[in-house]
């Protein structure tokens, strides 16, 4: 950590707050999943690469680092993160998707086992069980307390978990390789996701819907928030970043509720409470362990 841990915490907090209206803007766009991915990738990728070109002190060195395996992992993680989140929001209620995304710290703990050769603790397995139970309640609980198999909810939770894995891969890789060019790597990944979205949707259909909503999220919300969150992982504990990101699980569905009237069911609220509370306890446990080894 090159600066006080509070600096990283503040970066993560501001980045998360900026990110919370993202799901609402996606709902307001009235676009399909790949259509949203196309616009978001185009706008976000352009902003990130432009910012990199304006601030990089060694463009040749950054390009060389991007061609390494860790650089390719960051790019690939961004492609999956951007695409899967769009598909999830298009397929299911935002609350269910964001519950899956909240599993970032669990995946980060599992991935760190391969990066730092750490074993998976009993607390991690307990957190996995609690998170999956909460998501299960949200997905299987009907609107009137009955059990109902809704494939839209299952797909949304699955896409959210895929996003969580991609974000965890991003954070763990950046933590292990702090010299990677964040702006360039995420920008290239966003561009690739955008190209995939445009190719599948087709240029004729890309202008349908509210393009302005995608412009706001792609030009402002995503570039600023992702850069701040990725940068925060270099200055504070990953557990701190993950804990603060739980705000999106709470505030994201709230903005969607206020903006378009998408009211979470009782089962979603109960499942979300289980996910957030169990992850909060797990991250508090991780933070206590980390503080014990920091002089």
PDB file of C-alpha atoms in Angstrom:
ATOM      1  CA  UNK A   1       0.000   0.000   0.000  1.00  0.00           C
ATOM      2  CA  UNK A   2       1.531   3.252  -1.118  1.00  0.00           C
ATOM      3  CA  UNK A   3      -0.921   5.482   0.742  1.00  0.00           C
ATOM      4  CA  UNK A   4      -2.968   5.328   3.937  1.00  0.00           C
ATOM      5  CA  UNK A   5      -5.625   2.560   3.871  1.00  0.00           C
ATOM      6  CA  UNK A   6      -8.289   5.246   4.354  1.00  0.00           C
ATOM      7  CA  UNK A   7      -7.444   6.521   0.853  1.00  0.00           C
ATOM      8  CA  UNK A   8      -8.352   3.146  -0.654  1.00  0.00           C
ATOM      9  CA  UNK A   9     -11.540   2.930   1.426  1.00  0.00           C
ATOM     10  CA  UNK A  10     -12.665   6.366   0.233  1.00  0.00           C
ATOM     11  CA  UNK A  11     -11.906   5.434  -3.382  1.00  0.00           C
ATOM     12  CA  UNK A  12     -13.990   2.258  -3.052  1.00  0.00           C
ATOM     13  CA  UNK A  13     -16.876   4.107  -1.359  1.00  0.00           C
ATOM     14  CA  UNK A  14     -17.091   6.876  -3.957  1.00  0.00           C
ATOM     15  CA  UNK A  15     -16.694   4.377  -6.809  1.00  0.00           C
ATOM     16  CA  UNK A  16     -19.502   2.191  -5.460  1.00  0.00           C
ATOM     17  CA  UNK A  17     -21.897   5.111  -4.931  1.00  0.00           C
ATOM     18  CA  UNK A  18     -21.269   6.268  -8.509  1.00  0.00           C
ATOM     19  CA  UNK A  19     -21.933   2.723  -9.760  1.00  0.00           C
ATOM     20  CA  UNK A  20     -25.295   2.219  -7.994  1.00  0.00           C
ATOM     21  CA  UNK A  21     -27.530   3.944 -10.642  1.00  0.00           C
ATOM     22  CA  UNK A  22     -26.123   1.683 -13.385  1.00  0.00           C
ATOM     23  CA  UNK A  23     -28.942  -0.883 -13.234  1.00  0.00           C
ATOM     24  CA  UNK A  24     -31.583   1.874 -13.341  1.00  0.00           C
ATOM     25  CA  UNK A  25     -30.011   3.440 -16.444  1.00  0.00           C
ATOM     26  CA  UNK A  26     -29.970   0.017 -18.080  1.00  0.00           C
ATOM     27  CA  UNK A  27     -33.679  -0.420 -17.324  1.00  0.00           C
ATOM     28  CA  UNK A  28     -34.442   3.050 -18.722  1.00  0.00           C
ATOM     29  CA  UNK A  29     -32.676   2.183 -21.977  1.00  0.00           C
ATOM     30  CA  UNK A  30     -35.306  -0.486 -22.878  1.00  0.00           C
ATOM     31  CA  UNK A  31     -32.595  -2.436 -24.725  1.00  0.00           C
ATOM     32  CA  UNK A  32     -31.765  -6.114 -25.037  1.00  0.00           C
ATOM     33  CA  UNK A  33     -28.766  -7.598 -23.262  1.00  0.00           C
ATOM     34  CA  UNK A  34     -26.337  -7.658 -26.195  1.00  0.00           C
ATOM     35  CA  UNK A  35     -27.567  -4.249 -27.371  1.00  0.00           C
ATOM     36  CA  UNK A  36     -26.699  -2.765 -23.957  1.00  0.00           C
ATOM     37  CA  UNK A  37     -23.342  -4.548 -24.013  1.00  0.00           C
ATOM     38  CA  UNK A  38     -22.642  -3.032 -27.429  1.00  0.00           C
ATOM     39  CA  UNK A  39     -23.268   0.559 -26.373  1.00  0.00           C
ATOM     40  CA  UNK A  40     -21.703   0.227 -22.918  1.00  0.00           C
ATOM     41  CA  UNK A  41     -18.593  -1.351 -24.372  1.00  0.00           C
ATOM     42  CA  UNK A  42     -18.228   1.309 -27.066  1.00  0.00           C
ATOM     43  CA  UNK A  43     -18.653   4.258 -24.679  1.00  0.00           C
ATOM     44  CA  UNK A  44     -16.753   2.852 -21.714  1.00  0.00           C
ATOM     45  CA  UNK A  45     -13.894   1.437 -23.790  1.00  0.00           C
ATOM     46  CA  UNK A  46     -13.410   4.733 -25.617  1.00  0.00           C
ATOM     47  CA  UNK A  47     -13.333   6.746 -22.385  1.00  0.00           C
ATOM     48  CA  UNK A  48     -10.910   4.369 -20.639  1.00  0.00           C
ATOM     49  CA  UNK A  49      -8.483   4.118 -23.568  1.00  0.00           C
ATOM     50  CA  UNK A  50      -8.607   7.893 -24.102  1.00  0.00           C
ATOM     51  CA  UNK A  51      -7.850   8.483 -20.416  1.00  0.00           C
ATOM     52  CA  UNK A  52      -4.965   6.006 -20.629  1.00  0.00           C
ATOM     53  CA  UNK A  53      -3.530   7.728 -23.707  1.00  0.00           C
ATOM     54  CA  UNK A  54      -3.655  11.095 -21.927  1.00  0.00           C
ATOM     55  CA  UNK A  55      -2.130   9.949 -18.620  1.00  0.00           C
ATOM     56  CA  UNK A  56       0.259   7.107 -19.457  1.00  0.00           C
ATOM     57  CA  UNK A  57       3.921   7.771 -18.782  1.00  0.00           C
ATOM     58  CA  UNK A  58       5.110   4.777 -20.798  1.00  0.00           C
ATOM     59  CA  UNK A  59       2.729   3.674 -23.516  1.00  0.00           C
ATOM     60  CA  UNK A  60       5.161   1.120 -24.912  1.00  0.00           C
ATOM     61  CA  UNK A  61       5.684  -0.363 -21.454  1.00  0.00           C
ATOM     62  CA  UNK A  62       1.930  -0.492 -20.791  1.00  0.00           C
ATOM     63  CA  UNK A  63       1.313  -2.283 -24.087  1.00  0.00           C
ATOM     64  CA  UNK A  64       4.051  -4.780 -23.253  1.00  0.00           C
ATOM     65  CA  UNK A  65       2.521  -5.496 -19.828  1.00  0.00           C
ATOM     66  CA  UNK A  66      -0.909  -5.867 -21.409  1.00  0.00           C
ATOM     67  CA  UNK A  67       0.438  -8.690 -23.602  1.00  0.00           C
ATOM     68  CA  UNK A  68       1.356 -10.770 -20.529  1.00  0.00           C
ATOM     69  CA  UNK A  69      -0.909 -13.479 -19.076  1.00  0.00           C
ATOM     70  CA  UNK A  70      -2.094 -11.243 -16.187  1.00  0.00           C
ATOM     71  CA  UNK A  71      -2.884  -8.474 -18.681  1.00  0.00           C
ATOM     72  CA  UNK A  72      -4.893 -10.869 -20.830  1.00  0.00           C
ATOM     73  CA  UNK A  73      -6.771 -12.051 -17.713  1.00  0.00           C
ATOM     74  CA  UNK A  74      -7.867  -8.500 -16.895  1.00  0.00           C
ATOM     75  CA  UNK A  75      -9.079  -7.977 -20.463  1.00  0.00           C
ATOM     76  CA  UNK A  76     -10.943 -11.309 -20.472  1.00  0.00           C
ATOM     77  CA  UNK A  77     -12.481 -10.596 -17.068  1.00  0.00           C
ATOM     78  CA  UNK A  78     -13.826  -7.276 -18.332  1.00  0.00           C
ATOM     79  CA  UNK A  79     -15.331  -8.894 -21.434  1.00  0.00           C
ATOM     80  CA  UNK A  80     -17.259 -11.403 -19.324  1.00  0.00           C
ATOM     81  CA  UNK A  81     -18.132  -8.886 -16.615  1.00  0.00           C
ATOM     82  CA  UNK A  82     -19.639  -6.397 -19.065  1.00  0.00           C
ATOM     83  CA  UNK A  83     -21.483  -8.956 -21.192  1.00  0.00           C
ATOM     84  CA  UNK A  84     -22.907 -11.121 -18.404  1.00  0.00           C
ATOM     85  CA  UNK A  85     -24.171  -8.164 -16.380  1.00  0.00           C
ATOM     86  CA  UNK A  86     -26.089  -6.817 -19.385  1.00  0.00           C
ATOM     87  CA  UNK A  87     -27.597 -10.234 -20.107  1.00  0.00           C
ATOM     88  CA  UNK A  88     -28.588 -10.618 -16.459  1.00  0.00           C
ATOM     89  CA  UNK A  89     -30.285  -7.220 -16.163  1.00  0.00           C
ATOM     90  CA  UNK A  90     -32.152  -7.880 -19.421  1.00  0.00           C
ATOM     91  CA  UNK A  91     -33.323 -11.308 -18.249  1.00  0.00           C
ATOM     92  CA  UNK A  92     -34.255 -10.880 -14.585  1.00  0.00           C
ATOM     93  CA  UNK A  93     -35.077  -8.415 -11.787  1.00  0.00           C
ATOM     94  CA  UNK A  94     -32.093  -6.274 -10.860  1.00  0.00           C
ATOM     95  CA  UNK A  95     -32.241  -7.374  -7.209  1.00  0.00           C
ATOM     96  CA  UNK A  96     -31.536 -11.023  -8.090  1.00  0.00           C
ATOM     97  CA  UNK A  97     -28.652 -10.156 -10.425  1.00  0.00           C
ATOM     98  CA  UNK A  98     -27.033  -7.856  -7.863  1.00  0.00           C
ATOM     99  CA  UNK A  99     -27.340 -10.548  -5.200  1.00  0.00           C
ATOM    100  CA  UNK A 100     -25.215 -12.798  -7.386  1.00  0.00           C
ATOM    101  CA  UNK A 101     -22.735  -9.973  -7.992  1.00  0.00           C
ATOM    102  CA  UNK A 102     -22.411  -9.547  -4.207  1.00  0.00           C
ATOM    103  CA  UNK A 103     -20.567 -12.884  -4.065  1.00  0.00           C
ATOM    104  CA  UNK A 104     -17.349 -11.161  -5.230  1.00  0.00           C
ATOM    105  CA  UNK A 105     -15.487 -11.631  -1.903  1.00  0.00           C
ATOM    106  CA  UNK A 106     -16.216 -15.367  -1.827  1.00  0.00           C
ATOM    107  CA  UNK A 107     -14.843 -15.877  -5.326  1.00  0.00           C
ATOM    108  CA  UNK A 108     -11.888 -13.634  -4.488  1.00  0.00           C
ATOM    109  CA  UNK A 109     -11.040 -15.854  -1.521  1.00  0.00           C
ATOM    110  CA  UNK A 110     -11.258 -18.989  -3.663  1.00  0.00           C
ATOM    111  CA  UNK A 111      -9.182 -17.492  -6.488  1.00  0.00           C
ATOM    112  CA  UNK A 112      -6.517 -16.269  -4.083  1.00  0.00           C
ATOM    113  CA  UNK A 113      -5.897 -19.917  -3.218  1.00  0.00           C
ATOM    114  CA  UNK A 114      -4.377 -20.375  -6.669  1.00  0.00           C
ATOM    115  CA  UNK A 115      -2.631 -17.000  -6.761  1.00  0.00           C
ATOM    116  CA  UNK A 116      -1.118 -17.033  -3.252  1.00  0.00           C
ATOM    117  CA  UNK A 117      -1.424 -20.757  -2.505  1.00  0.00           C
ATOM    118  CA  UNK A 118      -3.776 -20.079   0.421  1.00  0.00           C
ATOM    119  CA  UNK A 119      -6.117 -22.811   1.629  1.00  0.00           C
ATOM    120  CA  UNK A 120      -9.881 -22.295   1.649  1.00  0.00           C
ATOM    121  CA  UNK A 121     -10.971 -21.784   5.250  1.00  0.00           C
ATOM    122  CA  UNK A 122     -14.075 -23.077   6.964  1.00  0.00           C
ATOM    123  CA  UNK A 123     -15.338 -19.486   7.162  1.00  0.00           C
ATOM    124  CA  UNK A 124     -15.161 -19.217   3.361  1.00  0.00           C
ATOM    125  CA  UNK A 125     -17.147 -22.405   2.854  1.00  0.00           C
ATOM    126  CA  UNK A 126     -19.702 -21.217   5.418  1.00  0.00           C
ATOM    127  CA  UNK A 127     -20.030 -17.902   3.541  1.00  0.00           C
ATOM    128  CA  UNK A 128     -20.498 -19.764   0.247  1.00  0.00           C
ATOM    129  CA  UNK A 129     -23.270 -21.865   1.792  1.00  0.00           C
ATOM    130  CA  UNK A 130     -25.021 -18.799   3.252  1.00  0.00           C
ATOM    131  CA  UNK A 131     -24.802 -16.815   0.003  1.00  0.00           C
ATOM    132  CA  UNK A 132     -26.136 -19.691  -2.068  1.00  0.00           C
ATOM    133  CA  UNK A 133     -28.965 -20.199   0.444  1.00  0.00           C
ATOM    134  CA  UNK A 134     -29.918 -16.517   0.204  1.00  0.00           C
ATOM    135  CA  UNK A 135     -29.863 -16.579  -3.589  1.00  0.00           C
ATOM    136  CA  UNK A 136     -31.879 -19.808  -3.531  1.00  0.00           C
ATOM    137  CA  UNK A 137     -34.586 -18.199  -1.393  1.00  0.00           C
ATOM    138  CA  UNK A 138     -34.712 -15.166  -3.696  1.00  0.00           C
ATOM    139  CA  UNK A 139     -34.931 -17.332  -6.824  1.00  0.00           C
ATOM    140  CA  UNK A 140     -37.322 -20.069  -5.629  1.00  0.00           C
ATOM    141  CA  UNK A 141     -39.555 -18.023  -3.328  1.00  0.00           C
ATOM    142  CA  UNK A 142     -42.790 -17.063  -5.059  1.00  0.00           C
ATOM    143  CA  UNK A 143     -44.531 -13.742  -4.633  1.00  0.00           C
ATOM    144  CA  UNK A 144     -46.946 -15.202  -2.057  1.00  0.00           C
ATOM    145  CA  UNK A 145     -44.559 -17.371  -0.083  1.00  0.00           C
ATOM    146  CA  UNK A 146     -44.842 -20.362  -2.419  1.00  0.00           C
ATOM    147  CA  UNK A 147     -41.974 -22.200  -4.079  1.00  0.00           C
ATOM    148  CA  UNK A 148     -41.902 -21.602  -7.825  1.00  0.00           C
ATOM    149  CA  UNK A 149     -39.255 -22.479 -10.409  1.00  0.00           C
ATOM    150  CA  UNK A 150     -38.706 -19.297 -12.429  1.00  0.00           C
ATOM    151  CA  UNK A 151     -36.022 -19.778 -15.049  1.00  0.00           C
ATOM    152  CA  UNK A 152     -35.685 -16.014 -15.530  1.00  0.00           C
ATOM    153  CA  UNK A 153     -34.648 -15.634 -11.897  1.00  0.00           C
ATOM    154  CA  UNK A 154     -32.305 -18.609 -12.112  1.00  0.00           C
ATOM    155  CA  UNK A 155     -30.688 -17.137 -15.226  1.00  0.00           C
ATOM    156  CA  UNK A 156     -30.365 -13.729 -13.559  1.00  0.00           C
ATOM    157  CA  UNK A 157     -28.696 -15.213 -10.479  1.00  0.00           C
ATOM    158  CA  UNK A 158     -26.381 -17.262 -12.698  1.00  0.00           C
ATOM    159  CA  UNK A 159     -25.344 -14.215 -14.709  1.00  0.00           C
ATOM    160  CA  UNK A 160     -24.768 -12.296 -11.458  1.00  0.00           C
ATOM    161  CA  UNK A 161     -22.519 -15.042 -10.110  1.00  0.00           C
ATOM    162  CA  UNK A 162     -20.600 -14.994 -13.392  1.00  0.00           C
ATOM    163  CA  UNK A 163     -20.072 -11.244 -13.006  1.00  0.00           C
ATOM    164  CA  UNK A 164     -18.893 -11.794  -9.419  1.00  0.00           C
ATOM    165  CA  UNK A 165     -16.303 -14.327 -10.600  1.00  0.00           C
ATOM    166  CA  UNK A 166     -15.044 -11.932 -13.302  1.00  0.00           C
ATOM    167  CA  UNK A 167     -14.772  -9.021 -10.841  1.00  0.00           C
ATOM    168  CA  UNK A 168     -12.983 -11.210  -8.309  1.00  0.00           C
ATOM    169  CA  UNK A 169     -10.521 -12.303 -11.008  1.00  0.00           C
ATOM    170  CA  UNK A 170      -9.960  -8.614 -11.799  1.00  0.00           C
ATOM    171  CA  UNK A 171      -9.278  -7.627  -8.169  1.00  0.00           C
ATOM    172  CA  UNK A 172      -7.059 -10.617  -7.359  1.00  0.00           C
ATOM    173  CA  UNK A 173      -4.987 -10.163 -10.522  1.00  0.00           C
ATOM    174  CA  UNK A 174      -4.525  -6.420  -9.943  1.00  0.00           C
ATOM    175  CA  UNK A 175      -3.581  -7.053  -6.329  1.00  0.00           C
ATOM    176  CA  UNK A 176      -0.918  -9.543  -7.437  1.00  0.00           C
ATOM    177  CA  UNK A 177       0.268  -7.459 -10.428  1.00  0.00           C
ATOM    178  CA  UNK A 178       0.068  -3.773  -9.381  1.00  0.00           C
ATOM    179  CA  UNK A 179       2.003  -2.555 -12.433  1.00  0.00           C
ATOM    180  CA  UNK A 180      -0.713  -3.546 -14.913  1.00  0.00           C
ATOM    181  CA  UNK A 181      -2.259  -0.582 -16.828  1.00  0.00           C
ATOM    182  CA  UNK A 182      -5.788  -0.520 -15.387  1.00  0.00           C
ATOM    183  CA  UNK A 183      -7.281   1.992 -17.822  1.00  0.00           C
ATOM    184  CA  UNK A 184      -5.913   0.291 -20.928  1.00  0.00           C
ATOM    185  CA  UNK A 185      -6.765  -3.267 -19.868  1.00  0.00           C
ATOM    186  CA  UNK A 186     -10.347  -2.496 -18.846  1.00  0.00           C
ATOM    187  CA  UNK A 187     -10.825  -0.264 -21.891  1.00  0.00           C
ATOM    188  CA  UNK A 188      -9.720  -2.972 -24.327  1.00  0.00           C
ATOM    189  CA  UNK A 189     -11.943  -5.510 -22.562  1.00  0.00           C
ATOM    190  CA  UNK A 190     -14.906  -3.147 -22.801  1.00  0.00           C
ATOM    191  CA  UNK A 191     -14.245  -2.589 -26.504  1.00  0.00           C
ATOM    192  CA  UNK A 192     -14.218  -6.336 -27.166  1.00  0.00           C
ATOM    193  CA  UNK A 193     -17.515  -6.757 -25.279  1.00  0.00           C
ATOM    194  CA  UNK A 194     -18.928  -3.864 -27.307  1.00  0.00           C
ATOM    195  CA  UNK A 195     -17.851  -5.409 -30.604  1.00  0.00           C
ATOM    196  CA  UNK A 196     -19.533  -8.686 -29.610  1.00  0.00           C
ATOM    197  CA  UNK A 197     -22.724  -6.810 -28.706  1.00  0.00           C
ATOM    198  CA  UNK A 198     -22.802  -4.837 -31.971  1.00  0.00           C
ATOM    199  CA  UNK A 199     -22.095  -7.977 -34.038  1.00  0.00           C
ATOM    200  CA  UNK A 200     -24.881 -10.026 -32.443  1.00  0.00           C
ATOM    201  CA  UNK A 201     -27.443  -7.187 -32.361  1.00  0.00           C
ATOM    202  CA  UNK A 202     -26.704  -5.703 -35.783  1.00  0.00           C
ATOM    203  CA  UNK A 203     -26.261  -1.995 -36.611  1.00  0.00           C
ATOM    204  CA  UNK A 204     -29.895  -1.593 -37.693  1.00  0.00           C
ATOM    205  CA  UNK A 205     -31.228  -2.527 -34.247  1.00  0.00           C
ATOM    206  CA  UNK A 206     -28.581  -0.700 -32.194  1.00  0.00           C
ATOM    207  CA  UNK A 207     -30.367   2.675 -32.445  1.00  0.00           C
ATOM    208  CA  UNK A 208     -33.559   1.341 -30.868  1.00  0.00           C
ATOM    209  CA  UNK A 209     -34.221   2.348 -27.265  1.00  0.00           C
ATOM    210  CA  UNK A 210     -32.826   5.211 -25.172  1.00  0.00           C
ATOM    211  CA  UNK A 211     -29.229   5.567 -26.293  1.00  0.00           C
ATOM    212  CA  UNK A 212     -28.798   8.533 -23.911  1.00  0.00           C
ATOM    213  CA  UNK A 213     -29.092   6.197 -20.901  1.00  0.00           C
ATOM    214  CA  UNK A 214     -26.261   4.038 -22.230  1.00  0.00           C
ATOM    215  CA  UNK A 215     -24.223   7.176 -22.951  1.00  0.00           C
ATOM    216  CA  UNK A 216     -24.529   8.322 -19.327  1.00  0.00           C
ATOM    217  CA  UNK A 217     -23.546   4.960 -17.883  1.00  0.00           C
ATOM    218  CA  UNK A 218     -20.877   4.241 -20.515  1.00  0.00           C
ATOM    219  CA  UNK A 219     -19.217   7.653 -20.542  1.00  0.00           C
ATOM    220  CA  UNK A 220     -19.470   8.559 -16.851  1.00  0.00           C
ATOM    221  CA  UNK A 221     -20.770   5.906 -14.443  1.00  0.00           C
ATOM    222  CA  UNK A 222     -18.754   2.881 -15.570  1.00  0.00           C
ATOM    223  CA  UNK A 223     -15.361   4.458 -16.386  1.00  0.00           C
ATOM    224  CA  UNK A 224     -15.194   6.461 -13.165  1.00  0.00           C
ATOM    225  CA  UNK A 225     -16.501   3.726 -10.858  1.00  0.00           C
ATOM    226  CA  UNK A 226     -14.484   0.836 -12.322  1.00  0.00           C
ATOM    227  CA  UNK A 227     -11.271   2.828 -12.301  1.00  0.00           C
ATOM    228  CA  UNK A 228     -11.786   3.919  -8.689  1.00  0.00           C
ATOM    229  CA  UNK A 229     -12.710   0.412  -7.520  1.00  0.00           C
ATOM    230  CA  UNK A 230      -9.769  -1.198  -9.302  1.00  0.00           C
ATOM    231  CA  UNK A 231      -7.391   1.457  -7.999  1.00  0.00           C
ATOM    232  CA  UNK A 232      -8.714   1.110  -4.445  1.00  0.00           C
ATOM    233  CA  UNK A 233      -7.616  -2.544  -4.357  1.00  0.00           C
ATOM    234  CA  UNK A 234      -4.011  -1.304  -4.518  1.00  0.00           C
ATOM    235  CA  UNK A 235      -4.344   0.873  -1.414  1.00  0.00           C
ATOM    236  CA  UNK A 236      -6.515  -1.088   1.009  1.00  0.00           C
ATOM    237  CA  UNK A 237      -7.458  -4.640   1.889  1.00  0.00           C
ATOM    238  CA  UNK A 238      -9.504  -6.517  -0.707  1.00  0.00           C
ATOM    239  CA  UNK A 239     -11.950  -7.351   2.093  1.00  0.00           C
ATOM    240  CA  UNK A 240     -12.561  -3.624   2.619  1.00  0.00           C
ATOM    241  CA  UNK A 241     -13.291  -3.077  -1.080  1.00  0.00           C
ATOM    242  CA  UNK A 242     -15.655  -6.050  -1.216  1.00  0.00           C
ATOM    243  CA  UNK A 243     -17.477  -4.936   1.929  1.00  0.00           C
ATOM    244  CA  UNK A 244     -18.082  -1.454   0.548  1.00  0.00           C
ATOM    245  CA  UNK A 245     -19.282  -2.895  -2.772  1.00  0.00           C
ATOM    246  CA  UNK A 246     -22.185  -4.515  -0.896  1.00  0.00           C
ATOM    247  CA  UNK A 247     -23.760  -1.046  -1.027  1.00  0.00           C
ATOM    248  CA  UNK A 248     -24.626  -1.747  -4.666  1.00  0.00           C
ATOM    249  CA  UNK A 249     -26.662  -4.803  -3.654  1.00  0.00           C
ATOM    250  CA  UNK A 250     -28.778  -2.531  -1.441  1.00  0.00           C
ATOM    251  CA  UNK A 251     -28.872   0.751  -3.389  1.00  0.00           C
ATOM    252  CA  UNK A 252     -29.019  -0.668  -6.937  1.00  0.00           C
ATOM    253  CA  UNK A 253     -32.484  -2.299  -6.573  1.00  0.00           C
ATOM    254  CA  UNK A 254     -33.636   0.774  -4.617  1.00  0.00           C
ATOM    255  CA  UNK A 255     -32.906   3.092  -7.573  1.00  0.00           C
ATOM    256  CA  UNK A 256     -34.640   0.646  -9.944  1.00  0.00           C
ATOM    257  CA  UNK A 257     -37.659   0.560  -7.622  1.00  0.00           C
ATOM    258  CA  UNK A 258     -37.826   4.375  -7.486  1.00  0.00           C
ATOM    259  CA  UNK A 259     -37.119   4.862 -11.199  1.00  0.00           C
ATOM    260  CA  UNK A 260     -39.250   2.216 -12.928  1.00  0.00           C
ATOM    261  CA  UNK A 261     -41.343   0.692 -10.141  1.00  0.00           C
ATOM    262  CA  UNK A 262     -39.687  -2.746 -10.147  1.00  0.00           C
ATOM    263  CA  UNK A 263     -40.605  -3.836  -6.622  1.00  0.00           C
ATOM    264  CA  UNK A 264     -38.592  -6.740  -5.115  1.00  0.00           C
ATOM    265  CA  UNK A 265     -40.707  -9.623  -3.774  1.00  0.00           C
ATOM    266  CA  UNK A 266     -40.639 -10.622  -0.100  1.00  0.00           C
ATOM    267  CA  UNK A 267     -38.488 -13.624  -1.036  1.00  0.00           C
ATOM    268  CA  UNK A 268     -35.975 -11.339  -2.791  1.00  0.00           C
ATOM    269  CA  UNK A 269     -35.825  -9.042   0.228  1.00  0.00           C
ATOM    270  CA  UNK A 270     -35.299 -11.988   2.581  1.00  0.00           C
ATOM    271  CA  UNK A 271     -32.706 -13.580   0.317  1.00  0.00           C
ATOM    272  CA  UNK A 272     -30.928 -10.265  -0.113  1.00  0.00           C
ATOM    273  CA  UNK A 273     -30.824  -9.732   3.642  1.00  0.00           C
ATOM    274  CA  UNK A 274     -29.244 -13.177   4.093  1.00  0.00           C
ATOM    275  CA  UNK A 275     -26.666 -12.513   1.363  1.00  0.00           C
ATOM    276  CA  UNK A 276     -25.663  -9.069   2.635  1.00  0.00           C
ATOM    277  CA  UNK A 277     -25.568 -10.008   6.332  1.00  0.00           C
ATOM    278  CA  UNK A 278     -23.634 -13.244   5.788  1.00  0.00           C
ATOM    279  CA  UNK A 279     -21.105 -11.530   3.510  1.00  0.00           C
ATOM    280  CA  UNK A 280     -20.795  -8.671   5.979  1.00  0.00           C
ATOM    281  CA  UNK A 281     -19.909 -11.120   8.768  1.00  0.00           C
ATOM    282  CA  UNK A 282     -17.515 -12.966   6.491  1.00  0.00           C
ATOM    283  CA  UNK A 283     -15.721  -9.790   5.420  1.00  0.00           C
ATOM    284  CA  UNK A 284     -15.533  -8.596   9.028  1.00  0.00           C
ATOM    285  CA  UNK A 285     -13.861 -11.931   9.851  1.00  0.00           C
ATOM    286  CA  UNK A 286     -11.399 -11.523   6.946  1.00  0.00           C
ATOM    287  CA  UNK A 287     -10.591  -7.974   7.984  1.00  0.00           C
ATOM    288  CA  UNK A 288      -9.848  -9.033  11.566  1.00  0.00           C
ATOM    289  CA  UNK A 289      -7.521 -11.762  10.297  1.00  0.00           C
ATOM    290  CA  UNK A 290      -5.742  -9.345   7.959  1.00  0.00           C
ATOM    291  CA  UNK A 291      -5.276  -6.714  10.647  1.00  0.00           C
ATOM    292  CA  UNK A 292      -3.597  -9.270  12.892  1.00  0.00           C
ATOM    293  CA  UNK A 293      -0.757  -9.740  10.401  1.00  0.00           C
ATOM    294  CA  UNK A 294      -0.312  -6.020   9.586  1.00  0.00           C
ATOM    295  CA  UNK A 295       2.271  -4.427  11.919  1.00  0.00           C
TER     296      UNK A 295
END
